[in-house]
Short mmCIF file of C-alpha atoms in Angstrom, two decimals:
data_model
loop_
_atom_site.label_atom_id
_atom_site.label_comp_id
_atom_site.label_asym_id
_atom_site.label_seq_id
_atom_site.Cartn_x
_atom_site.Cartn_y
_atom_site.Cartn_z
CA UNK A 10 6.72 -30.73 -54.35
CA UNK A 11 7.30 -34.04 -53.70
CA UNK A 12 5.89 -36.15 -55.66
CA UNK A 13 2.56 -38.53 -55.86
CA UNK A 14 2.85 -42.20 -54.02
CA UNK A 15 0.51 -44.76 -54.70
CA UNK A 16 -1.14 -45.82 -51.44
CA UNK A 17 -2.70 -49.30 -50.51
CA UNK A 18 -5.57 -49.37 -48.19
CA UNK A 19 -3.64 -50.55 -45.22
CA UNK A 20 -0.13 -49.22 -43.76
CA UNK A 21 2.72 -50.74 -42.66
CA UNK A 22 1.88 -49.16 -39.15
CA UNK A 23 1.72 -52.10 -36.79
CA UNK A 24 2.74 -50.56 -33.18
CA UNK A 25 6.10 -52.08 -31.94
CA UNK A 26 6.66 -55.02 -29.82
CA UNK A 27 8.31 -52.82 -27.58
CA UNK A 28 6.00 -50.17 -26.90
CA UNK A 29 5.41 -48.78 -23.52
CA UNK A 30 2.44 -46.31 -22.29
CA UNK A 31 3.83 -42.96 -22.16
CA UNK A 32 3.95 -42.24 -18.73
CA UNK A 33 3.20 -38.29 -19.17
CA UNK A 34 5.73 -35.90 -17.14
CA UNK A 35 5.83 -32.51 -17.50
CA UNK A 36 9.01 -32.10 -17.49
CA UNK A 37 9.05 -27.97 -18.50
CA UNK A 38 8.60 -25.54 -16.30
CA UNK A 39 5.90 -23.01 -16.47
CA UNK A 40 6.63 -19.02 -16.58
CA UNK A 41 4.40 -16.25 -16.55
CA UNK A 42 0.70 -16.25 -16.78
CA UNK A 43 0.61 -19.66 -18.26
CA UNK A 44 -2.13 -22.00 -16.09
CA UNK A 45 -0.70 -24.32 -13.25
CA UNK A 46 -0.72 -28.08 -14.38
CA UNK A 47 -3.66 -29.94 -13.27
CA UNK A 48 -5.46 -33.38 -13.48
CA UNK A 49 -7.16 -34.75 -17.11
CA UNK A 50 -9.59 -36.75 -17.30
CA UNK A 51 -7.88 -39.98 -18.75
CA UNK A 52 -4.97 -41.82 -17.86
CA UNK A 53 -1.85 -42.37 -17.93
CA UNK A 54 -2.28 -38.47 -18.74
CA UNK A 55 -2.61 -37.01 -15.25
CA UNK A 56 0.82 -35.71 -15.09
CA UNK A 57 -0.58 -33.15 -18.63
CA UNK A 58 -0.63 -29.62 -18.46
CA UNK A 59 -5.18 -29.22 -18.66
CA UNK A 60 -4.88 -26.22 -21.29
CA UNK A 61 -5.94 -26.20 -24.01
CA UNK A 62 -3.96 -25.50 -26.13
CA UNK A 63 -3.72 -23.26 -29.75
CA UNK A 64 -3.26 -24.68 -33.16
CA UNK A 65 0.44 -26.03 -34.11
CA UNK A 66 2.00 -24.76 -36.97
CA UNK A 67 5.29 -25.58 -38.82
CA UNK A 68 7.51 -25.07 -41.83
CA UNK A 69 10.19 -26.58 -42.80
CA UNK A 70 14.33 -25.63 -44.38
CA UNK A 71 17.54 -26.52 -45.11
CA UNK A 72 19.70 -22.79 -44.55
CA UNK A 73 23.13 -23.99 -44.02
CA UNK A 74 23.31 -22.06 -39.50
CA UNK A 75 26.01 -21.28 -36.69
CA UNK A 76 25.70 -23.41 -33.92
CA UNK A 77 27.91 -22.59 -30.60
CA UNK A 78 31.52 -23.88 -32.39
CA UNK A 79 30.50 -22.13 -35.02
CA UNK A 80 30.28 -25.42 -36.91
CA UNK A 81 27.53 -25.06 -39.45
CA UNK A 82 24.23 -26.99 -38.77
CA UNK A 83 21.13 -27.94 -41.15
CA UNK A 84 17.96 -25.73 -39.25
CA UNK A 85 15.39 -28.13 -40.91
CA UNK A 86 11.87 -27.69 -38.77
CA UNK A 87 10.64 -24.86 -36.17
CA UNK A 88 7.23 -25.15 -34.32
CA UNK A 89 5.67 -23.41 -31.46
CA UNK A 90 3.64 -26.27 -29.45
CA UNK A 91 0.00 -26.69 -28.89
CA UNK A 92 -0.44 -24.06 -26.20
CA UNK A 93 2.00 -21.71 -28.59
CA UNK A 94 4.36 -21.56 -24.77
CA UNK A 95 7.22 -23.35 -26.25
CA UNK A 96 8.31 -24.19 -29.88
CA UNK A 97 11.02 -27.23 -30.95
CA UNK A 98 13.64 -27.19 -33.82
CA UNK A 99 15.16 -29.94 -35.64
CA UNK A 100 18.43 -29.81 -37.27
CA UNK A 101 21.09 -32.10 -38.63
CA UNK A 102 22.39 -33.20 -35.83
CA UNK A 103 19.21 -33.90 -33.34
CA UNK A 104 16.63 -31.34 -31.26
CA UNK A 105 15.92 -28.47 -28.81
CA UNK A 106 13.27 -26.86 -27.30
CA UNK A 107 12.26 -23.87 -26.04
CA UNK A 108 11.00 -21.92 -24.34
CA UNK A 109 8.90 -18.26 -25.43
CA UNK A 110 8.36 -15.41 -21.87
CA UNK A 111 11.23 -15.93 -20.89
CA UNK A 112 13.14 -16.59 -24.09
CA UNK A 113 15.31 -18.98 -23.30
CA UNK A 114 16.55 -22.68 -24.08
CA UNK A 115 15.45 -25.17 -22.30
CA UNK A 116 16.91 -28.38 -23.32
CA UNK A 117 18.51 -30.11 -26.44
CA UNK A 118 19.66 -33.34 -28.17
CA UNK A 119 22.25 -34.58 -30.34
CA UNK A 120 23.29 -37.07 -31.45
CA UNK A 121 26.06 -38.57 -32.92
CA UNK A 122 26.80 -39.56 -37.28
CA UNK A 123 23.78 -39.47 -38.81
CA UNK A 124 21.73 -37.43 -37.11
CA UNK A 125 18.43 -35.30 -39.07
CA UNK A 126 16.05 -35.15 -37.69
CA UNK A 127 12.88 -33.26 -40.06
CA UNK A 128 10.22 -32.82 -37.81
CA UNK A 129 8.89 -32.41 -33.80
CA UNK A 130 6.17 -32.68 -32.58
CA UNK A 131 5.55 -31.73 -28.35
CA UNK A 132 3.37 -33.15 -26.26
CA UNK A 133 2.14 -29.32 -24.18
CA UNK A 134 4.46 -29.10 -21.71
CA UNK A 135 5.67 -32.79 -21.14
CA UNK A 136 8.02 -35.62 -21.70
CA UNK A 137 6.50 -36.88 -24.34
CA UNK A 138 7.53 -36.40 -28.13
CA UNK A 139 7.22 -37.89 -31.71
CA UNK A 140 9.55 -37.43 -34.49
CA UNK A 141 10.68 -38.06 -38.18
CA UNK A 142 14.23 -38.22 -39.82
CA UNK A 143 15.22 -35.31 -42.16
CA UNK A 144 18.27 -33.36 -44.15
CA UNK A 145 20.42 -34.84 -46.26
CA UNK A 146 21.37 -37.24 -43.19
CA UNK A 147 17.78 -38.39 -41.97
CA UNK A 148 18.21 -40.03 -37.28
CA UNK A 149 15.15 -41.95 -38.93
CA UNK A 150 13.65 -43.48 -41.68
CA UNK A 151 10.84 -41.00 -43.78
CA UNK A 152 8.87 -43.40 -43.25
CA UNK A 153 9.11 -43.71 -40.01
CA UNK A 154 7.59 -42.28 -36.47
CA UNK A 155 9.30 -42.42 -34.07
CA UNK A 156 7.80 -41.52 -30.06
CA UNK A 157 10.54 -40.31 -27.59
CA UNK A 158 10.04 -40.14 -23.64
CA UNK A 159 12.90 -37.06 -22.47
CA UNK A 160 11.86 -38.64 -19.06
CA UNK A 161 13.84 -41.82 -20.08
CA UNK A 162 15.51 -40.46 -22.66
CA UNK A 163 14.98 -43.93 -24.91
CA UNK A 164 12.28 -44.44 -27.47
CA UNK A 165 8.49 -46.46 -25.99
CA UNK A 166 7.59 -46.65 -29.64
CA UNK A 167 7.27 -46.36 -33.40
CA UNK A 168 4.80 -46.15 -36.36
CA UNK A 169 5.76 -47.35 -40.10
CA UNK A 170 4.37 -47.20 -43.06
CA UNK A 171 4.62 -47.31 -46.53
CA UNK A 172 6.02 -44.05 -47.39
CA UNK A 173 7.35 -40.70 -46.24
CA UNK A 174 5.88 -39.29 -43.45
CA UNK A 175 4.62 -35.73 -44.93
CA UNK A 176 3.43 -33.82 -40.33
CA UNK A 177 2.17 -35.42 -37.08
CA UNK A 178 -0.15 -34.12 -34.53
CA UNK A 179 -0.67 -34.80 -30.94
CA UNK A 180 -3.35 -34.82 -28.10
CA UNK A 181 -3.18 -36.42 -25.12
CA UNK A 182 -5.59 -39.41 -26.98
CA UNK A 183 -4.10 -39.54 -29.64
CA UNK A 184 -1.83 -39.33 -32.96
CA UNK A 185 -2.19 -37.98 -36.26
CA UNK A 186 -0.18 -39.22 -39.39
CA UNK A 187 -0.28 -37.10 -41.85
CA UNK A 188 1.13 -39.16 -45.46
CA UNK A 189 0.99 -37.35 -49.08
CA UNK A 190 -1.88 -38.67 -49.29
CA UNK A 191 -3.65 -39.92 -46.18
CA UNK A 192 -4.40 -39.75 -43.31
CA UNK A 193 -4.24 -42.18 -39.79
CA UNK A 194 -5.07 -41.87 -36.03
CA UNK A 195 -3.80 -43.56 -32.81
CA UNK A 196 -4.52 -43.76 -30.06
CA UNK A 197 -1.97 -42.94 -27.42
CA UNK A 198 -2.29 -46.02 -25.64
CA UNK A 199 -1.80 -48.76 -27.34
CA UNK A 200 -1.38 -47.21 -30.92
CA UNK A 201 -4.49 -48.97 -32.21
CA UNK A 202 -5.49 -47.80 -35.52
CA UNK A 203 -9.24 -45.83 -35.07
CA UNK A 204 -9.68 -44.13 -38.55
CA UNK A 205 -8.25 -43.58 -41.83
CA UNK A 206 -8.04 -40.82 -43.86
CA UNK A 207 -8.03 -39.64 -47.35
CA UNK A 208 -6.83 -36.19 -48.67
CA UNK A 209 -5.35 -34.90 -51.98
CA UNK A 210 -2.38 -34.83 -52.44
CA UNK A 211 -1.19 -33.14 -49.03
CA UNK A 212 3.05 -32.48 -49.31
CA UNK A 213 3.05 -30.10 -46.54
CA UNK A 214 1.13 -32.57 -44.26
CA UNK A 215 -1.62 -29.65 -43.13
CA UNK A 216 -3.32 -30.89 -40.46
CA UNK A 217 -4.70 -29.72 -37.07
CA UNK A 218 -6.29 -30.68 -34.44
CA UNK A 219 -8.00 -29.24 -31.65
CA UNK A 220 -7.14 -29.80 -27.07
CA UNK A 221 -9.71 -28.93 -26.21
CA UNK A 222 -10.68 -32.63 -23.33
CA UNK A 223 -13.80 -34.82 -24.81
CA UNK A 224 -13.65 -32.82 -27.62
CA UNK A 225 -11.33 -33.95 -30.64
CA UNK A 226 -11.93 -31.60 -34.08
CA UNK A 227 -9.65 -32.75 -37.15
CA UNK A 228 -9.50 -29.97 -39.66
CA UNK A 229 -7.35 -31.70 -43.02
CA UNK A 230 -6.68 -31.13 -47.22
CA UNK A 231 -10.45 -32.68 -48.41
CA UNK A 232 -10.10 -34.27 -51.87
CA UNK A 233 -11.01 -31.65 -54.18
CA UNK A 234 -8.77 -29.05 -54.72
CA UNK A 235 -9.74 -26.23 -52.40
CA UNK A 236 -11.78 -27.93 -49.92
CA UNK A 237 -11.16 -28.50 -46.37
CA UNK A 238 -13.04 -31.84 -44.29
CA UNK A 239 -13.90 -31.09 -40.58
CA UNK A 240 -13.86 -34.72 -38.34
CA UNK A 241 -15.88 -33.88 -35.65
CA UNK A 242 -14.95 -36.96 -33.79
CA UNK A 243 -17.31 -36.21 -30.97
CA UNK A 244 -20.23 -36.27 -33.09
CA UNK A 245 -19.10 -38.17 -35.84
CA UNK A 246 -19.61 -35.98 -37.91
CA UNK A 247 -18.53 -34.85 -40.84
CA UNK A 248 -18.54 -31.75 -42.69
CA UNK A 249 -16.69 -30.36 -45.73
CA UNK A 250 -15.92 -27.49 -46.83
CA UNK A 251 -14.94 -25.39 -50.02
CA UNK A 252 -13.03 -22.34 -48.82
CA UNK A 253 -12.00 -21.65 -52.24
CA UNK A 254 -11.44 -22.13 -55.76
CA UNK A 255 -7.20 -22.27 -55.61
CA UNK A 256 -5.74 -25.86 -53.65
CA UNK A 257 -5.73 -24.19 -49.82
CA UNK A 258 -2.00 -23.48 -48.51
CA UNK A 259 -2.77 -23.42 -45.02
CA UNK A 260 -5.43 -23.94 -42.48
CA UNK A 261 -5.66 -23.03 -38.35
CA UNK A 262 -8.16 -24.11 -35.66
CA UNK A 263 -9.28 -21.93 -32.79
CA UNK A 264 -8.47 -22.96 -28.84
CA UNK A 265 -12.31 -23.92 -29.17
CA UNK A 266 -12.37 -25.59 -31.94
CA UNK A 267 -15.59 -23.14 -33.63
CA UNK A 268 -13.61 -21.75 -35.93
CA UNK A 269 -10.98 -22.15 -39.04
CA UNK A 270 -9.49 -20.19 -40.26
CA UNK A 271 -8.21 -20.75 -44.43
CA UNK A 272 -5.10 -19.40 -47.39
CA UNK A 273 -5.52 -20.65 -50.83
CA UNK A 274 -1.80 -20.44 -53.27
CA UNK A 275 -3.30 -17.15 -54.20
CA UNK A 276 -2.30 -15.81 -50.75
CA UNK A 277 -4.89 -12.67 -50.68
CA UNK A 278 -7.34 -13.79 -49.37
CA UNK A 279 -7.97 -15.49 -45.32
CA UNK A 280 -11.18 -17.11 -45.13
CA UNK A 281 -13.40 -18.02 -41.18
CA UNK A 282 -15.95 -20.84 -41.12
CA UNK A 283 -17.54 -21.90 -38.54
CA UNK A 284 -16.16 -25.70 -37.54
CA UNK A 285 -19.24 -26.86 -37.49
CA UNK A 286 -22.56 -26.08 -40.22
CA UNK A 287 -19.77 -24.64 -42.31
CA UNK A 288 -20.64 -21.26 -42.94
CA UNK A 289 -18.32 -18.36 -44.02
CA UNK A 290 -18.14 -15.48 -41.01
CA UNK A 291 -15.01 -13.27 -42.62
CA UNK A 292 -13.03 -12.19 -45.33
CA UNK A 293 -9.43 -10.84 -45.05
CA UNK A 294 -7.43 -9.33 -47.18
CA UNK A 295 -3.41 -10.33 -46.99
CA UNK A 296 -2.81 -7.95 -49.82
CA UNK A 297 -3.33 -7.72 -53.49
CA UNK A 298 -0.23 -9.61 -54.98
CA UNK A 299 0.21 -13.17 -54.72
CA UNK A 300 1.52 -14.92 -51.68
CA UNK A 301 3.29 -17.59 -50.16
CA UNK A 302 1.11 -18.18 -46.46
CA UNK A 303 3.56 -19.65 -44.17
CA UNK A 304 1.28 -19.91 -41.00
CA UNK A 305 -2.00 -18.40 -40.02
CA UNK A 306 -2.82 -17.75 -35.45
CA UNK A 307 -6.39 -17.64 -33.76
CA UNK A 308 -4.97 -14.93 -30.64
CA UNK A 309 -6.04 -17.58 -27.44
CA UNK A 310 -9.93 -15.30 -26.81
CA UNK A 311 -9.43 -16.21 -31.22
CA UNK A 312 -10.30 -12.17 -31.48
CA UNK A 313 -7.56 -11.53 -33.16
CA UNK A 314 -5.72 -13.44 -36.23
CA UNK A 315 -2.24 -13.06 -37.20
CA UNK A 316 -0.70 -14.12 -40.32
CA UNK A 317 2.63 -14.53 -42.33
CA UNK A 318 3.84 -14.35 -46.18
CA UNK A 319 6.42 -14.74 -47.83
CA UNK A 320 6.56 -11.05 -48.43
CA UNK A 321 8.17 -10.09 -45.31
CA UNK A 322 5.44 -8.35 -42.97
CA UNK A 323 3.07 -10.03 -39.96
CA UNK A 324 -0.28 -9.15 -39.74
CA UNK A 325 -3.20 -8.19 -37.42
CA UNK A 326 -6.30 -8.86 -37.90
CA UNK A 327 -9.59 -7.98 -36.29
CA UNK A 328 -12.58 -10.58 -35.62
CA UNK A 329 -16.31 -10.38 -36.16
CA UNK A 330 -17.18 -13.70 -35.33
CA UNK A 331 -20.06 -13.29 -33.11
CA UNK A 332 -18.77 -16.21 -30.49
CA UNK A 333 -23.16 -16.24 -29.46
CA UNK A 334 -23.47 -18.29 -32.59
CA UNK A 335 -20.75 -19.88 -33.40
CA UNK A 336 -20.28 -23.68 -31.71
CA UNK A 337 -23.86 -24.30 -33.42
CA UNK A 338 -24.77 -25.95 -36.38
CA UNK A 339 -27.18 -24.08 -38.21
CA UNK A 340 -27.86 -26.97 -40.86
CA UNK A 341 -30.69 -25.78 -42.31
CA UNK A 342 -28.31 -22.41 -43.81
CA UNK A 343 -27.26 -22.63 -47.30
CA UNK A 344 -23.73 -24.15 -47.99
CA UNK A 345 -21.54 -20.88 -48.68
CA UNK A 346 -20.07 -20.75 -51.96
CA UNK A 347 -17.15 -18.10 -51.01
CA UNK A 348 -16.01 -16.57 -54.18
CA UNK A 349 -18.74 -15.33 -54.47
CA UNK A 350 -19.53 -14.28 -52.26
CA UNK A 351 -17.45 -10.82 -51.53
CA UNK A 352 -16.29 -10.35 -55.26
CA UNK A 353 -15.06 -7.00 -54.78
CA UNK A 354 -11.89 -5.80 -54.55
CA UNK A 355 -11.91 -3.28 -51.31
CA UNK A 356 -15.69 -5.98 -49.51
CA UNK A 357 -12.79 -8.01 -47.24
CA UNK A 358 -11.09 -6.21 -44.68
CA UNK A 359 -7.43 -5.27 -44.45
CA UNK A 360 -5.19 -5.69 -41.33
CA UNK A 361 -5.31 -3.83 -38.20
CA UNK A 362 -1.26 -4.28 -37.69
CA UNK A 363 2.13 -4.89 -39.33
CA UNK A 364 5.33 -6.10 -38.57
CA UNK A 365 8.05 -6.05 -40.72
CA UNK A 366 9.90 -8.82 -41.44
CA UNK A 367 13.79 -9.17 -42.79
CA UNK A 368 12.81 -11.11 -46.76
CA UNK A 369 14.37 -14.40 -47.71
CA UNK A 370 13.29 -16.89 -45.14
CA UNK A 371 10.91 -18.14 -43.91
CA UNK A 372 8.19 -17.20 -40.08
CA UNK A 373 6.03 -18.88 -38.85
CA UNK A 374 3.91 -16.59 -36.13
CA UNK A 375 1.42 -17.26 -32.72
CA UNK A 376 0.26 -14.70 -30.48
CA UNK A 377 2.68 -14.48 -27.37
CA UNK A 378 0.55 -15.72 -23.12
CA UNK A 379 1.24 -11.70 -22.99
CA UNK A 380 -1.68 -9.14 -24.46
CA UNK A 381 -1.74 -8.00 -27.31
CA UNK A 382 1.95 -9.67 -28.69
CA UNK A 383 2.88 -11.87 -31.19
CA UNK A 384 5.77 -14.13 -31.05
CA UNK A 385 7.49 -14.69 -34.78
CA UNK A 386 9.82 -17.84 -35.71
CA UNK A 387 12.11 -17.66 -38.54
CA UNK A 388 14.85 -20.55 -40.54
CA UNK A 389 17.58 -17.86 -40.08
CA UNK A 390 17.25 -19.40 -36.48
CA UNK A 391 15.30 -15.68 -35.35
CA UNK A 392 13.39 -15.01 -32.27
CA UNK A 393 11.03 -11.50 -31.81
CA UNK A 394 8.24 -10.90 -29.66
CA UNK A 395 6.76 -7.50 -30.28
CA UNK A 396 2.95 -5.36 -29.03
CA UNK A 397 0.44 -4.76 -31.17
CA UNK A 398 -2.38 -1.19 -30.66
CA UNK A 399 -5.35 -2.90 -30.65
CA UNK A 400 -7.39 0.28 -30.85
CA UNK A 401 -5.56 2.61 -33.03
CA UNK A 402 -3.04 -0.26 -34.95
CA UNK A 403 -0.41 -0.03 -36.91
CA UNK A 404 3.05 -0.72 -37.47
CA UNK A 405 4.14 -3.02 -33.93
CA UNK A 406 6.59 -2.34 -32.65
CA UNK A 407 9.33 -4.62 -31.62
CA UNK A 408 10.53 -5.70 -27.54
CA UNK A 409 12.88 -8.82 -28.47
CA UNK A 410 15.34 -10.04 -30.46
CA UNK A 411 17.27 -13.86 -30.16
CA UNK A 412 18.49 -15.68 -32.55
CA UNK A 413 17.76 -19.40 -30.64
CA UNK A 414 21.15 -20.47 -32.82
CA UNK A 415 23.88 -18.02 -32.78
CA UNK A 416 22.61 -16.30 -29.10
CA UNK A 417 25.34 -13.47 -29.24
CA UNK A 418 22.91 -11.89 -31.95
CA UNK A 419 20.23 -10.45 -29.35
CA UNK A 420 18.49 -7.50 -28.68
#
């Protein structure tokens, strides 16, 4: 757990004088069933693929692995991009970008000397990345976010703060920076500060942003233990949800930002809420014993929810939220009290499909672009693709395995 820090009301976050308004260009070739690039409705992002994306999830660690030359490296970070079609890793030498389907390394950038990259945030499949230093010898100060334009192979801007950066989220028009107890929202074009949010201690940098054009939804911890704050910027509304009695460990937004899945530090239950009115729609049970939830992910249609934890099993749950009842604010509905809604052990629903993983590593999960498939990334460098039967459920079938830091180890 990171040490709590105090922050002034105004961070030292002025954009650097050499910031260049980014011209986003697709540098990654679209694969499989992914949609073609389309024009966006806001300049200068006319080259960004117009596929609204799922929730980003990430995790970090300092486990030693080996690179192609058998020299020890440290894998510091792994995360999906917003549509789960790519993923990025940060190492003590730089960063790499991979395609998920088909699996392949797309490119890498490695630096000389102190080069640890502790966070890499992609913007769909375009040339702009947000980078944060990490590891024993960070490439950048831990209180800075560097905006990298890979088309120009240079930094086009930076944001500096008075404390360490815990996370970064991107969308076409916004940059969101997460500190221990504050979140800052910037305009992408000129790095103008638009909004500040105070949170409870947030050492994991928990934050989720929607990718739907014209509608910006941001989810973060509230100011109380177990509380979630939902910002609906289009309607200028803020919704607070008392999701759990324990502290929040993980959450995820559905693609349309109508649903929110949350897990607490107990890790036994996952709750699904309506983001508009805060109502509790469903509760599913991962297991009976405590667990650290590493990631949650909705399928594209919000029919399924995937969960990964330190128990070494990925669970897939069937969701029963009625799309016709989600997306509107039932303001007359009472605020839910999750601790009393489903009190009995057997009243919550269990997963329909599972995939067993080697224990001892941390894993994040997302749904693949192929129907009924799940992609799992591990901080040991593992990449799994597996398939579940939506009717019979049970154990998933492993379709593919790679180790992206030891490519000779493949299924």
